Amino acid sequence: PFAHTERQIVESFGKEIDEIFEEFSRDPVASGTIAQVHRAKLKPQYALRGKNGELITDVAVKVQHPEVLKQTYIDIDIMFEGAGLIFAVPFSKAEFVSGMQRQINFEWEAYNLQKFKQNFHEEINEGWVTFPEVSRELLAPQVLVESWVEGKTVSELFDGKNPNTKNEKGPHFTEKKTEAEVLAERSKFQKLKAYKDKMGNWAKTIFRTNAKMFLKDNFVHGDLHAGNVMVSQDNPESIVVIDAGCTCQLEEEVRPKFENFVSAMCEGNVEEITETLVEFNKKETPTANLSKFKQNIGKTVKKFVGSPGQDPHGEPVRIGAFLTAVLKEIQKHGMMLRSDVAMSLVTLGLSEGLIKQLDPKFDCVRGTMAYIIARNQQEHASSRNTVENILSQW
């Protein structure tokens, strides 16, 4: 209810809505699990600054739902105790709760967005990815004010449909529709076909963004699905990454091992995969279980990898499905991964799913190996463009 929104803003900033905003939509433009979003226009004294110093007054105001913290703890109990952690992610409840606490605190989300903007400073200037500007003055655990992005999320663009699998001849009607309904469906189809031409570029941009987050910055958006990637109306060739409340980051001593693990999955190196997972295991596990686990991982690898980078049918390795099968084996054999590793693996699978939705033929494995090679060469080269040069050739 709007009364909750008004109360939350007053409690957070000590001012009424009309003291801060010239305009404020009573009805939210979007609503999720944690918060709802209102479109608003700031008074000039509260304006944000863009990357070129321009004033920004058009904003999105995220307001946390009432009692979301209490409900989150109830949901976590259900997930772990009632459903045995339905996501089949083998790590501890305490570590999961810690991660959720950050996600529902908008001060952390503001920090994450600022860090992403710093990490992607050069890429933002190049114009192929960006992140919303955040108000530091108007910020509280329950309220976040950020620049408004004129555009649509990837999921909104496709209205839940994947243009890659859509009938090329257009909509076929099995029941009688009005002329207006027919025209609306045909118009939507034409828009989908127009966007389809850009999907390959978006897939590559999302891959490059993820590769940099994982393999260079070690600071990763943990919830990069189609609802959290926007296409700007002003620049449809680029993407805007939003909702950065959930992030994951590996401990420094684990990064080389994790990278070796990813490479081993791409190559189908059973020994490297099993040894690394046993190292990542935090739970006392019987030797017999570990022995059986190694055997089963061997079978899993054969199912998903036929030769380095390819599945048994000669297609690119399906990393997401491969990871899901590996996580199930870990849980089945009574093991528990470090939380940073577990969340990184889940995030890796999630981002690959989005990329494959946009471009089913996109080879994430080949791209990952190219990025690792390029980054290693860059560490020993004077030119900072080594990564970009190799990726452009690829």
JSON list of C-alpha atoms in Angstrom, two decimals, residues 25 42 81 91 124 159 165 199 208 216 225-226 233 251 279 285 290 294 307 315-316 334-335 337-338 343 356 370:
[
{"chain": "A", "resi": 25, "resn": "SER", "atom": "CA", "xyz": [3.89, 7.74, -8.90]},
{"chain": "A", "resi": 42, "resn": "LEU", "atom": "CA", "xyz": [13.65, 14.60, -7.81]},
{"chain": "A", "resi": 81, "resn": "GLU", "atom": "CA", "xyz": [14.17, -27.74, 7.02]},
{"chain": "A", "resi": 91, "resn": "PHE", "atom": "CA", "xyz": [26.32, -25.05, 1.67]},
{"chain": "A", "resi": 124, "resn": "ILE", "atom": "CA", "xyz": [30.95, 2.20, -19.54]},
{"chain": "A", "resi": 159, "resn": "ASP", "atom": "CA", "xyz": [7.03, -11.27, -23.03]},
{"chain": "A", "resi": 165, "resn": "THR", "atom": "CA", "xyz": [12.09, -20.77, -31.10]},
{"chain": "A", "resi": 199, "resn": "MET", "atom": "CA", "xyz": [20.21, -10.96, -29.55]},
{"chain": "A", "resi": 208, "resn": "ARG", "atom": "CA", "xyz": [32.00, -10.41, -21.72]},
{"chain": "A", "resi": 216, "resn": "LYS", "atom": "CA", "xyz": [39.28, -10.47, -13.67]},
{"chain": "A", "resi": 225, "resn": "HIS", "atom": "CA", "xyz": [18.63, -13.33, -15.22]},
{"chain": "A", "resi": 226, "resn": "ALA", "atom": "CA", "xyz": [16.51, -11.81, -18.00]},
{"chain": "A", "resi": 233, "resn": "GLN", "atom": "CA", "xyz": [15.80, 2.89, -25.42]},
{"chain": "A", "resi": 251, "resn": "GLU", "atom": "CA", "xyz": [38.40, -15.67, -1.24]},
{"chain": "A", "resi": 279, "resn": "GLU", "atom": "CA", "xyz": [39.29, -29.55, -1.55]},
{"chain": "A", "resi": 285, "resn": "THR", "atom": "CA", "xyz": [32.77, -36.94, 4.75]},
{"chain": "A", "resi": 290, "resn": "LEU", "atom": "CA", "xyz": [34.26, -39.75, -1.36]},
{"chain": "A", "resi": 294, "resn": "LYS", "atom": "CA", "xyz": [34.62, -39.70, -7.55]},
{"chain": "A", "resi": 307, "resn": "SER", "atom": "CA", "xyz": [36.19, -34.00, -25.96]},
{"chain": "A", "resi": 315, "resn": "GLU", "atom": "CA", "xyz": [28.06, -29.52, -29.54]},
{"chain": "A", "resi": 316, "resn": "PRO", "atom": "CA", "xyz": [29.39, -26.98, -26.97]},
{"chain": "A", "resi": 334, "resn": "GLY", "atom": "CA", "xyz": [26.91, -35.74, 2.09]},
{"chain": "A", "resi": 335, "resn": "MET", "atom": "CA", "xyz": [29.40, -33.05, 1.11]},
{"chain": "A", "resi": 337, "resn": "LEU", "atom": "CA", "xyz": [30.92, -26.73, -0.46]},
{"chain": "A", "resi": 338, "resn": "ARG", "atom": "CA", "xyz": [32.38, -23.46, 0.72]},
{"chain": "A", "resi": 343, "resn": "MET", "atom": "CA", "xyz": [27.25, -19.46, -5.04]},
{"chain": "A", "resi": 356, "resn": "LYS", "atom": "CA", "xyz": [21.79, -19.43, -24.27]},
{"chain": "A", "resi": 370, "resn": "ALA", "atom": "CA", "xyz": [39.65, -17.50, -24.90]}
]
